[in-house]
Amino acid sequence: DAKHLVPNKMRDFFCTINLDQEEVFRTQVVEKSLSPYFGEEFYFEIPRTFQWLSFYIYDKSVLQKDLRIGKVSIRKEDLCNYTGKENWFMLQPVDSNSEVQGKVHLELKLNELITDNGSVCQQLVVHIKECHGLPLINGQNCDPYATVSLVGPSRNDQKKTKVKKKTSNPQFNETFYFEVTRSSSYTKKSQFQVEEEDIEKLEVRVDLWNNGNLVQDIFLGEIKVPVKVLRNDSFQAWYLLQPRENGNKSSKTDDLGSLRLNICYTEDCVLPSEYYTSLRNLLLKSSDVQPVSASAAYILSEVCRDKYDAVLPLVRLLLHHHKLVPFVAAVAELDLKDTQEANTIFRGNSLATRCVDEMMKIVGKHYLKVTLKPVIDEICESPKPCEIDPIKLKEGDNVEINMENLRYYVDKVFREIVRSSISCPTLMCDVFYSLRHLAAKRFPNDPHVQYSAVSSFVFLRFFAVAVVSPHTFHLRPHHPDAQTSRTLTLISKAIQTLGSWGSLTKTKLSSFKETFMCEFFKTFQEEKFTESVKKFLDDVSSTESKEPSGVSEPVHLKEGEMYKRAQGRTRIGKKNFKKRWFCLTSREFTYHKQQDKEPIFTIPIKNILAVEKLDESSFNKKNMFQVLHGEKPLYIQANNCVEASEWIEALCRVTRCNQKRLSFYHPSAFLNGNWLCCKATAESTEGCARCTADVPADTQIEIDGDRETERIYSLFTINRSKLQKLEEACGSIAVYQGPQKEPDDYSNFTIEDSVATFHTLQQIIDILEKLSESHEKYQKKRSSSAKYGSEENPIVGKVS
């Protein structure tokens, strides 16, 4: 959210997230507010290098261009200082001189020339080769050119390259010559005098500009290199473009307002798979360790300050290796030992409950979409008034009609849920089956506990949470407005209550905090609700195989607006790009003229042969990819690099098991009678580059096990001091038969068997030391192979 925004009158605001100058996400517009609450969450993989993560606040305009009020920009190197916690940031003014991205490749040389009379003078040669990653201007590739200057106390020689049209990666390949020192016999009158020692004060400056034609040129960035670094040697390097030195130092000192952000940024260096064998094996056998509290996975959750940090990579790793169900059963059993009353079963935030929560989010994504998305869309797009709290009713509201509306929505959501057991993923059913039997074993005299053990997850922590926060589960693109959010909250409360089937007796109605909810639920005193819940819970906690009735519905995977290259020809004979609505399901890939319209073009998933990036040079457009199928390739342009990466990943994932996938493809387009990449003239020529994703993989859940293991290694390393404390605690317990000394240091740890825990800790510490050595060797090798100034490791700032 933001507060105290200027101008000091109610306006419509939205916020964008940018990698450098490329917008990757945009919030919905919050109308008529000075302190807008956005409440939106974005999770994305970063598909390219970047310098800044920026957040821009815009004032929405109907007739004119949206006005940028201010920004928060955080350097990539500083993100770790803010990760995992909420921070208020003061908005900074937006200054065009500080809005830069991209890099430039230069070769500089200082030559000595001998004149006709034998004297020596020096000449500077600047070869500007190319640029990569320049920003889009108004959503289009820019028309860049460069100015190259030799600047000193008493001189400023400037030369200019040609303008390159419609490209973010211009190839200049132009060389410029500058006279640095004159021979002693030079007599021609000049406007400047240069002596030998002035070389210390000279610098080369390269400025990148977008040619504005009829409007003002736009500054894209600059770099500066002192001439003195070139003494008797040529110098070739890549440089990251920098803002002007006076950039972002506005004369305005007004308070523009502030923005509250919660940023979680992780960056891991993943080694080859064989380096993780020991740590991976130790984690995967956690469910077999007796007691489970002495296992590596459990110890990880004990030493992390926030259990969630440990749970996410742990669940993904165990899922990837099919070890999650036995581990959840083991930690749930430990949980149940401490549970004294059946009605509080699985209500806390323990390792077991968090593991199940995370598993449901990962595995149940599609289940939620097919079950809830249609009804959530109806509620959000055609909302009916549902407020039944007398205190919150507005003048003119009819509480009876509102109650009918709410009952209609609750009935519809409830009906969709209890009919959905056929779609519940097998893994969720297996986990619920384990939890149900563990609960019945722990409380054998309570017939209801086997149901409440499952409903506490599937209703309270899955469906009810998805209803109240549909944007978090990708059921809606944005956070709902205040009135819709209130409606969803009331529906969610009702679903939680209906899911806890044992509370549907009259004696339980008095437990409601709100009288109005108690009145509302008097209309639900019907046996069919109880029986429906029991049958649903029986179904989703059964390990019997489910036979779907009829043909299974296609699973909706992704949709959005992008541009595609026309398959036909326009009137003037040139193929153009058109905006279309794209939709990907488990069965087909389609595009439509508009959302909710019939598809114009359909490609069955089984017919897709490859999905690959397309070189920008093909059409001078960024973020392009191609879908190869039986006919001509379908060329598509995404709106930004994150969107392009997500579409390619989704398409690759759903097509990786196709029988006829290609092994080779053309990275460029077939234009004017030949392939731009290999110059072959036959359109049917086999591809000239190997496909990047020609190995079949799991189409359900895409998990990189090595990456998750690296994340766990990082967490253990960060919490090394706690591992040592736990090791000391185990030693103390073993010697004194109990925590005799300084119990505060380890009283929060769960130590059931000090000897087994100590043994596991020693294994963990030994593995950490070996992995640390491997990382150091890799970093040395990497720093020597990608030297400073290479394209992979460009120079930042001024060379000294």
Coordinates of C-alpha atoms in Angstrom, one line a residue, residues 325-737:
V325 CA 3.7 -38.5 2.3
P326 CA 5.8 -40.6 4.7
F327 CA 7.5 -37.5 6.0
V328 CA 4.2 -35.7 6.6
A329 CA 2.9 -38.8 8.4
A330 CA 5.9 -38.9 10.6
V331 CA 5.8 -35.2 11.7
A332 CA 2.0 -35.3 12.0
E333 CA 2.4 -38.2 14.5
L334 CA 4.8 -36.1 16.5
D335 CA 2.3 -33.2 16.4
L336 CA -0.5 -35.5 17.7
K337 CA 1.6 -36.5 20.8
D338 CA 1.3 -33.0 22.0
T339 CA -2.5 -32.6 21.1
Q340 CA -4.6 -33.1 24.2
E341 CA -8.1 -32.4 22.9
A342 CA -9.6 -33.7 19.6
N343 CA -11.2 -30.4 18.7
T344 CA -7.8 -28.6 18.5
I345 CA -6.3 -31.1 16.1
F346 CA -4.0 -29.6 13.5
R347 CA -5.0 -26.1 14.4
G348 CA -1.5 -24.7 15.1
N349 CA 1.3 -23.6 12.7
S350 CA 3.5 -26.6 13.2
L351 CA 6.0 -28.2 10.7
A352 CA 3.3 -30.8 9.8
T353 CA 0.5 -28.3 9.1
R354 CA 2.8 -26.0 7.1
C355 CA 4.1 -28.9 5.0
V356 CA 0.5 -29.9 4.1
D357 CA -0.4 -26.2 3.4
E358 CA 2.5 -25.9 1.0
M359 CA 1.8 -29.3 -0.6
M360 CA -1.8 -28.2 -1.3
K361 CA -0.7 -24.9 -2.9
I362 CA 1.7 -26.7 -5.2
V363 CA -0.3 -29.8 -6.1
G364 CA -3.8 -28.3 -5.8
K365 CA -3.4 -25.4 -8.1
H366 CA -5.4 -26.9 -11.0
Y367 CA -7.9 -28.5 -8.6
L368 CA -8.8 -25.1 -7.3
K369 CA -9.2 -23.7 -10.8
V370 CA -11.5 -26.4 -12.1
T371 CA -13.5 -26.3 -8.8
L372 CA -13.8 -22.6 -7.8
K373 CA -12.8 -20.4 -10.7
P374 CA -16.2 -20.2 -12.5
V375 CA -18.1 -19.3 -9.3
I376 CA -15.4 -16.9 -8.0
D377 CA -15.5 -15.2 -11.4
E378 CA -19.3 -14.8 -11.1
I379 CA -19.1 -13.3 -7.6
C380 CA -16.4 -10.8 -8.7
E381 CA -17.8 -9.8 -12.0
S382 CA -21.5 -9.6 -11.1
P383 CA -21.5 -9.0 -7.4
K384 CA -24.8 -9.0 -5.4
P385 CA -25.0 -7.2 -2.0
C386 CA -24.5 -9.8 0.7
E387 CA -23.9 -7.7 3.9
I388 CA -25.8 -9.2 6.8
D389 CA -24.1 -7.4 9.8
P390 CA -26.6 -4.8 11.1
I391 CA -23.8 -2.5 12.0
K392 CA -22.4 -2.4 8.5
L393 CA -25.6 -2.2 6.6
K394 CA -26.0 1.0 4.5
E395 CA -29.2 3.1 4.3
G396 CA -31.6 1.4 1.9
D397 CA -30.1 -2.1 2.3
N398 CA -32.5 -5.0 2.7
V399 CA -31.0 -7.6 5.1
E400 CA -33.5 -10.3 3.9
I401 CA -32.4 -9.9 0.3
N402 CA -28.8 -9.7 1.3
M403 CA -29.1 -12.9 3.2
E404 CA -30.8 -14.6 0.2
N405 CA -27.9 -13.5 -2.0
L406 CA -25.3 -14.8 0.5
R407 CA -27.2 -18.1 0.8
Y408 CA -27.2 -18.4 -3.0
Y409 CA -23.4 -17.9 -3.2
V410 CA -22.6 -20.2 -0.2
D411 CA -24.8 -22.9 -1.6
K412 CA -23.1 -22.6 -5.0
V413 CA -19.6 -22.7 -3.6
F414 CA -20.4 -25.5 -1.2
R415 CA -22.0 -27.6 -4.0
E416 CA -19.0 -27.1 -6.3
I417 CA -16.6 -28.3 -3.4
V418 CA -18.5 -31.4 -2.3
R419 CA -18.9 -32.5 -6.0
S420 CA -15.2 -32.0 -6.7
S421 CA -13.7 -35.1 -5.0
I422 CA -13.2 -36.7 -8.4
S423 CA -10.7 -33.9 -9.3
C424 CA -8.8 -34.0 -6.0
P425 CA -5.1 -34.9 -6.8
T426 CA -4.0 -38.3 -5.7
L427 CA -1.2 -37.0 -3.6
M428 CA -3.6 -34.8 -1.5
C429 CA -5.8 -37.9 -1.1
D430 CA -2.8 -39.9 0.1
V431 CA -1.8 -37.3 2.7
F432 CA -5.4 -36.9 3.9
Y433 CA -5.7 -40.7 4.2
S434 CA -2.6 -40.8 6.5
L435 CA -3.8 -37.9 8.7
R436 CA -7.3 -39.4 9.1
H437 CA -5.9 -42.7 10.3
L438 CA -3.3 -41.1 12.6
A439 CA -6.1 -39.0 14.2
A440 CA -8.4 -42.0 14.7
K441 CA -5.5 -43.9 16.3
R442 CA -4.7 -41.0 18.7
F443 CA -8.3 -40.4 19.7
P444 CA -10.0 -43.9 19.3
N445 CA -13.1 -42.9 21.3
D446 CA -14.0 -39.9 19.2
P447 CA -15.9 -40.8 16.0
H448 CA -15.7 -37.2 14.6
V449 CA -11.9 -36.7 14.8
Q450 CA -11.2 -38.7 11.6
Y451 CA -13.3 -36.1 9.7
S452 CA -12.1 -33.0 11.5
A453 CA -8.4 -34.0 10.9
V454 CA -9.1 -33.8 7.1
S455 CA -11.6 -30.8 7.1
S456 CA -9.1 -28.7 9.1
F457 CA -6.9 -28.8 6.0
V458 CA -9.2 -29.1 3.0
F459 CA -11.9 -26.7 4.1
L460 CA -10.1 -24.3 6.6
R461 CA -6.7 -24.1 5.0
F462 CA -7.4 -24.7 1.3
F463 CA -10.9 -23.8 0.0
A464 CA -11.8 -21.2 2.6
V465 CA -8.4 -19.4 2.1
A466 CA -8.7 -19.5 -1.7
V467 CA -12.2 -18.0 -1.5
V468 CA -11.1 -15.1 0.6
S469 CA -7.9 -14.5 -1.3
P470 CA -8.6 -15.6 -4.9
H471 CA -5.7 -13.5 -6.3
T472 CA -3.2 -15.3 -4.2
F473 CA -4.2 -18.6 -5.7
H474 CA -4.3 -17.2 -9.3
L475 CA -8.1 -17.5 -9.5
R476 CA -8.4 -13.8 -10.1
P477 CA -5.8 -11.4 -11.6
H478 CA -6.1 -8.8 -8.8
H479 CA -7.1 -8.2 -5.3
P480 CA -11.0 -7.8 -5.2
D481 CA -12.5 -4.4 -4.3
A482 CA -13.7 -3.7 -0.7
Q483 CA -17.3 -4.8 -1.2
T484 CA -16.5 -8.0 -3.1
S485 CA -13.8 -8.8 -0.5
R486 CA -16.4 -8.5 2.3
T487 CA -18.7 -10.9 0.4
L488 CA -15.9 -13.4 -0.1
T489 CA -15.0 -13.1 3.6
L490 CA -18.6 -14.0 4.6
I491 CA -18.7 -16.9 2.1
S492 CA -15.3 -18.1 3.5
K493 CA -16.6 -18.0 7.1
A494 CA -19.6 -20.1 6.0
I495 CA -17.5 -22.6 4.1
Q496 CA -15.3 -23.1 7.2
T497 CA -18.3 -23.7 9.4
L498 CA -20.0 -26.1 6.9
G499 CA -16.7 -28.0 6.5
S500 CA -16.4 -28.5 10.2
W501 CA -19.3 -30.9 10.0
G502 CA -19.4 -31.7 13.7
S503 CA -20.4 -28.0 14.5
L504 CA -23.7 -28.3 12.6
T505 CA -25.7 -29.0 15.8
K506 CA -27.8 -26.4 17.6
T507 CA -25.6 -26.6 20.7
K508 CA -22.6 -25.3 18.6
L509 CA -24.4 -22.2 17.2
S510 CA -23.8 -20.3 20.4
S511 CA -20.0 -20.5 19.7
F512 CA -20.4 -17.9 16.9
K513 CA -18.9 -14.5 17.9
E514 CA -21.3 -12.7 15.6
T515 CA -25.0 -13.0 16.3
F516 CA -25.8 -12.3 12.6
M517 CA -23.8 -15.4 11.6
C518 CA -25.7 -17.5 14.2
E519 CA -29.0 -16.3 12.6
F520 CA -27.7 -17.0 9.1
F521 CA -26.8 -20.6 10.0
K522 CA -30.2 -21.4 11.5
T523 CA -31.2 -21.8 7.9
F524 CA -28.6 -24.6 7.4
Q525 CA -29.9 -27.0 10.0
E526 CA -30.3 -29.8 7.4
E527 CA -29.0 -33.3 7.6
K528 CA -28.0 -33.2 3.9
F529 CA -25.2 -30.7 4.5
T530 CA -23.7 -32.9 7.2
E531 CA -24.0 -36.0 5.0
S532 CA -22.5 -34.2 2.0
V533 CA -19.5 -33.1 4.0
K534 CA -18.9 -36.6 5.4
K535 CA -19.2 -38.2 1.9
F536 CA -16.8 -35.6 0.5
L537 CA -14.3 -36.1 3.3
D538 CA -14.6 -39.9 2.9
D539 CA -13.9 -39.6 -0.8
V540 CA -10.8 -37.2 -0.6
S541 CA -9.2 -39.3 2.2
S542 CA -9.6 -42.6 0.4
T543 CA -6.8 -44.3 -1.5
E544 CA -9.1 -46.1 -3.8
S545 CA -8.6 -45.2 -7.5
K546 CA -11.3 -42.9 -8.8
E547 CA -12.9 -43.6 -12.2
P548 CA -13.9 -40.3 -13.8
S549 CA -17.4 -40.2 -15.2
G550 CA -17.3 -39.4 -18.9
V551 CA -14.6 -37.4 -20.6
S552 CA -12.4 -35.4 -18.2
E553 CA -12.5 -31.7 -18.6
P554 CA -9.4 -30.0 -19.9
V555 CA -7.3 -28.2 -17.2
H556 CA -7.0 -24.5 -17.7
L557 CA -3.3 -23.6 -17.4
K558 CA -2.6 -20.1 -18.5
E559 CA -4.2 -17.2 -20.5
G560 CA -3.4 -13.6 -21.4
E561 CA -3.1 -11.0 -24.1
M562 CA -0.1 -11.1 -26.5
Y563 CA 0.7 -10.2 -30.1
K564 CA 1.0 -12.8 -32.9
R565 CA 2.3 -12.5 -36.4
A566 CA -0.5 -12.7 -38.9
Q567 CA -0.7 -16.1 -40.6
G568 CA -2.1 -14.5 -43.8
R569 CA -1.2 -11.3 -45.7
T570 CA -2.6 -7.8 -45.3
R571 CA -3.8 -5.8 -48.2
I572 CA -0.4 -4.1 -48.8
G573 CA 1.3 -7.5 -48.8
K574 CA 3.2 -7.3 -45.5
K575 CA 2.6 -9.6 -42.6
N576 CA 1.8 -7.7 -39.4
F577 CA 1.3 -8.3 -35.7
K578 CA -2.1 -8.4 -34.1
K579 CA -3.2 -8.3 -30.5
R580 CA -4.9 -11.6 -29.5
W581 CA -6.2 -13.3 -26.4
F582 CA -4.2 -16.6 -25.9
C583 CA -5.4 -19.6 -23.8
L584 CA -3.5 -22.7 -22.9
T585 CA -5.3 -25.8 -21.5
S586 CA -4.1 -29.4 -21.0
R587 CA -5.7 -30.2 -24.3
E588 CA -5.1 -27.3 -26.7
F589 CA -3.4 -23.9 -27.3
T590 CA -5.8 -21.3 -28.8
Y591 CA -6.0 -17.6 -29.6
H592 CA -9.1 -15.5 -29.8
K593 CA -10.0 -12.0 -31.1
Q594 CA -11.1 -11.1 -27.5
Q595 CA -11.4 -12.8 -24.2
D596 CA -14.5 -15.1 -24.0
K597 CA -14.9 -15.2 -27.8
E598 CA -14.7 -18.3 -29.9
P599 CA -11.1 -19.3 -30.8
I600 CA -9.8 -18.1 -34.2
F601 CA -7.0 -20.6 -34.3
T602 CA -6.5 -23.9 -32.4
I603 CA -3.4 -26.1 -32.0
P604 CA -4.0 -29.4 -30.2
I605 CA -1.3 -30.0 -27.6
K606 CA -0.3 -33.3 -29.1
N607 CA 0.6 -31.5 -32.4
I608 CA 3.1 -29.1 -30.8
L609 CA 6.6 -30.1 -31.9
A610 CA 8.7 -27.5 -30.1
V611 CA 8.5 -24.1 -28.2
E612 CA 11.5 -21.9 -28.4
K613 CA 12.7 -18.3 -28.2
L614 CA 12.9 -16.3 -31.4
D615 CA 15.9 -14.0 -32.2
E616 CA 15.0 -10.4 -31.9
S617 CA 16.7 -9.7 -35.2
S618 CA 13.9 -11.6 -37.0
F619 CA 11.3 -8.9 -36.7
N620 CA 13.2 -6.3 -34.5
K621 CA 10.9 -7.1 -31.6
K622 CA 11.8 -8.2 -28.1
N623 CA 10.3 -11.0 -26.0
M624 CA 9.4 -13.2 -28.9
F625 CA 8.9 -17.0 -29.0
Q626 CA 7.7 -19.5 -31.6
V627 CA 5.4 -22.5 -31.4
L628 CA 6.3 -25.1 -34.0
H629 CA 3.5 -27.4 -35.1
G630 CA 2.4 -29.1 -38.3
E631 CA 1.9 -25.9 -40.2
K632 CA 4.0 -22.8 -40.4
P633 CA 5.6 -21.6 -37.0
L634 CA 3.3 -19.4 -34.9
Y635 CA 5.4 -16.3 -33.9
I636 CA 4.3 -14.6 -30.7
Q637 CA 5.4 -11.5 -28.8
A638 CA 4.9 -11.3 -25.1
N639 CA 4.6 -8.0 -23.2
N640 CA 7.8 -8.4 -21.1
C641 CA 10.6 -10.9 -20.4
V642 CA 8.9 -12.5 -17.4
E643 CA 5.7 -13.1 -19.3
A644 CA 7.6 -14.6 -22.3
S645 CA 9.6 -16.9 -19.9
E646 CA 6.4 -18.1 -18.2
W647 CA 4.6 -18.9 -21.4
I648 CA 7.5 -20.8 -22.8
E649 CA 7.8 -22.8 -19.6
A650 CA 4.1 -23.5 -19.5
L651 CA 4.0 -24.6 -23.1
C652 CA 7.2 -26.7 -22.7
R653 CA 5.8 -28.4 -19.6
V654 CA 2.6 -29.5 -21.2
T655 CA 4.2 -30.7 -24.5
R656 CA 7.3 -32.4 -23.2
C657 CA 5.9 -35.9 -23.5
N658 CA 4.7 -35.4 -27.1
Q659 CA 6.0 -38.3 -29.3
K660 CA 7.2 -36.2 -32.3
R661 CA 9.0 -33.4 -30.5
L662 CA 11.8 -31.9 -32.6
S663 CA 15.4 -32.0 -31.6
F664 CA 16.5 -29.1 -33.9
Y665 CA 14.8 -25.8 -34.7
H666 CA 15.6 -22.5 -36.5
P667 CA 16.3 -19.7 -33.9
S668 CA 15.3 -17.0 -36.6
A669 CA 12.4 -16.6 -39.0
F670 CA 12.0 -17.6 -42.6
L671 CA 11.8 -14.3 -44.5
N672 CA 12.3 -13.3 -48.1
G673 CA 13.1 -16.8 -49.3
N674 CA 15.6 -17.9 -46.7
W675 CA 16.1 -18.7 -43.0
L676 CA 17.8 -15.7 -41.4
C677 CA 19.9 -18.0 -39.0
C678 CA 21.5 -20.4 -41.4
K679 CA 20.6 -18.8 -44.8
A680 CA 19.0 -22.1 -46.1
T681 CA 16.6 -21.3 -48.9
A682 CA 14.2 -24.3 -48.4
E683 CA 11.5 -23.6 -45.8
S684 CA 11.4 -27.4 -45.0
T685 CA 15.2 -27.4 -44.1
E686 CA 15.9 -29.1 -40.7
G687 CA 16.7 -26.7 -37.9
C688 CA 20.2 -25.4 -37.4
A689 CA 20.2 -25.2 -33.5
R690 CA 19.4 -27.9 -30.9
C691 CA 16.1 -27.5 -29.0
T692 CA 16.5 -26.5 -25.4
A693 CA 13.8 -28.8 -24.0
D694 CA 13.8 -32.0 -25.9
V695 CA 13.8 -34.4 -22.9
P696 CA 10.5 -35.6 -21.5
A697 CA 9.7 -34.5 -18.0
D698 CA 7.0 -34.6 -15.3
T699 CA 4.2 -32.5 -16.8
Q700 CA 2.4 -32.0 -13.5
I701 CA 4.9 -30.3 -11.3
E702 CA 8.1 -28.8 -12.6
I703 CA 10.7 -28.9 -9.7
D704 CA 14.4 -28.5 -9.9
G705 CA 15.6 -30.8 -7.1
D706 CA 19.2 -29.5 -7.2
R707 CA 18.0 -25.9 -6.8
E708 CA 15.8 -26.8 -3.8
T709 CA 18.8 -28.7 -2.2
E710 CA 21.0 -25.6 -2.8
R711 CA 18.4 -23.4 -1.1
I712 CA 18.4 -25.8 1.9
Y713 CA 22.2 -25.7 2.0
S714 CA 22.0 -21.9 2.1
L715 CA 19.5 -22.0 5.0
F716 CA 21.7 -24.4 7.0
T717 CA 24.7 -22.1 6.3
I718 CA 22.9 -19.0 7.4
N719 CA 21.8 -20.7 10.6
R720 CA 25.2 -22.4 11.3
S721 CA 25.4 -20.9 14.8
K722 CA 22.0 -22.4 15.7
L723 CA 23.2 -25.8 14.5
Q724 CA 26.2 -25.5 16.9
K725 CA 23.9 -24.5 19.8
L726 CA 21.7 -27.5 19.1
E727 CA 24.8 -29.7 19.0
E728 CA 25.9 -28.3 22.4
A729 CA 22.4 -28.9 23.8
C730 CA 22.5 -32.6 22.7
G731 CA 25.9 -32.9 24.3
S732 CA 24.7 -31.4 27.5
I733 CA 21.6 -33.6 27.7
A734 CA 23.7 -36.7 27.0
V735 CA 26.1 -35.9 29.8
Y736 CA 23.7 -34.5 32.5
Q737 CA 20.6 -36.6 31.5

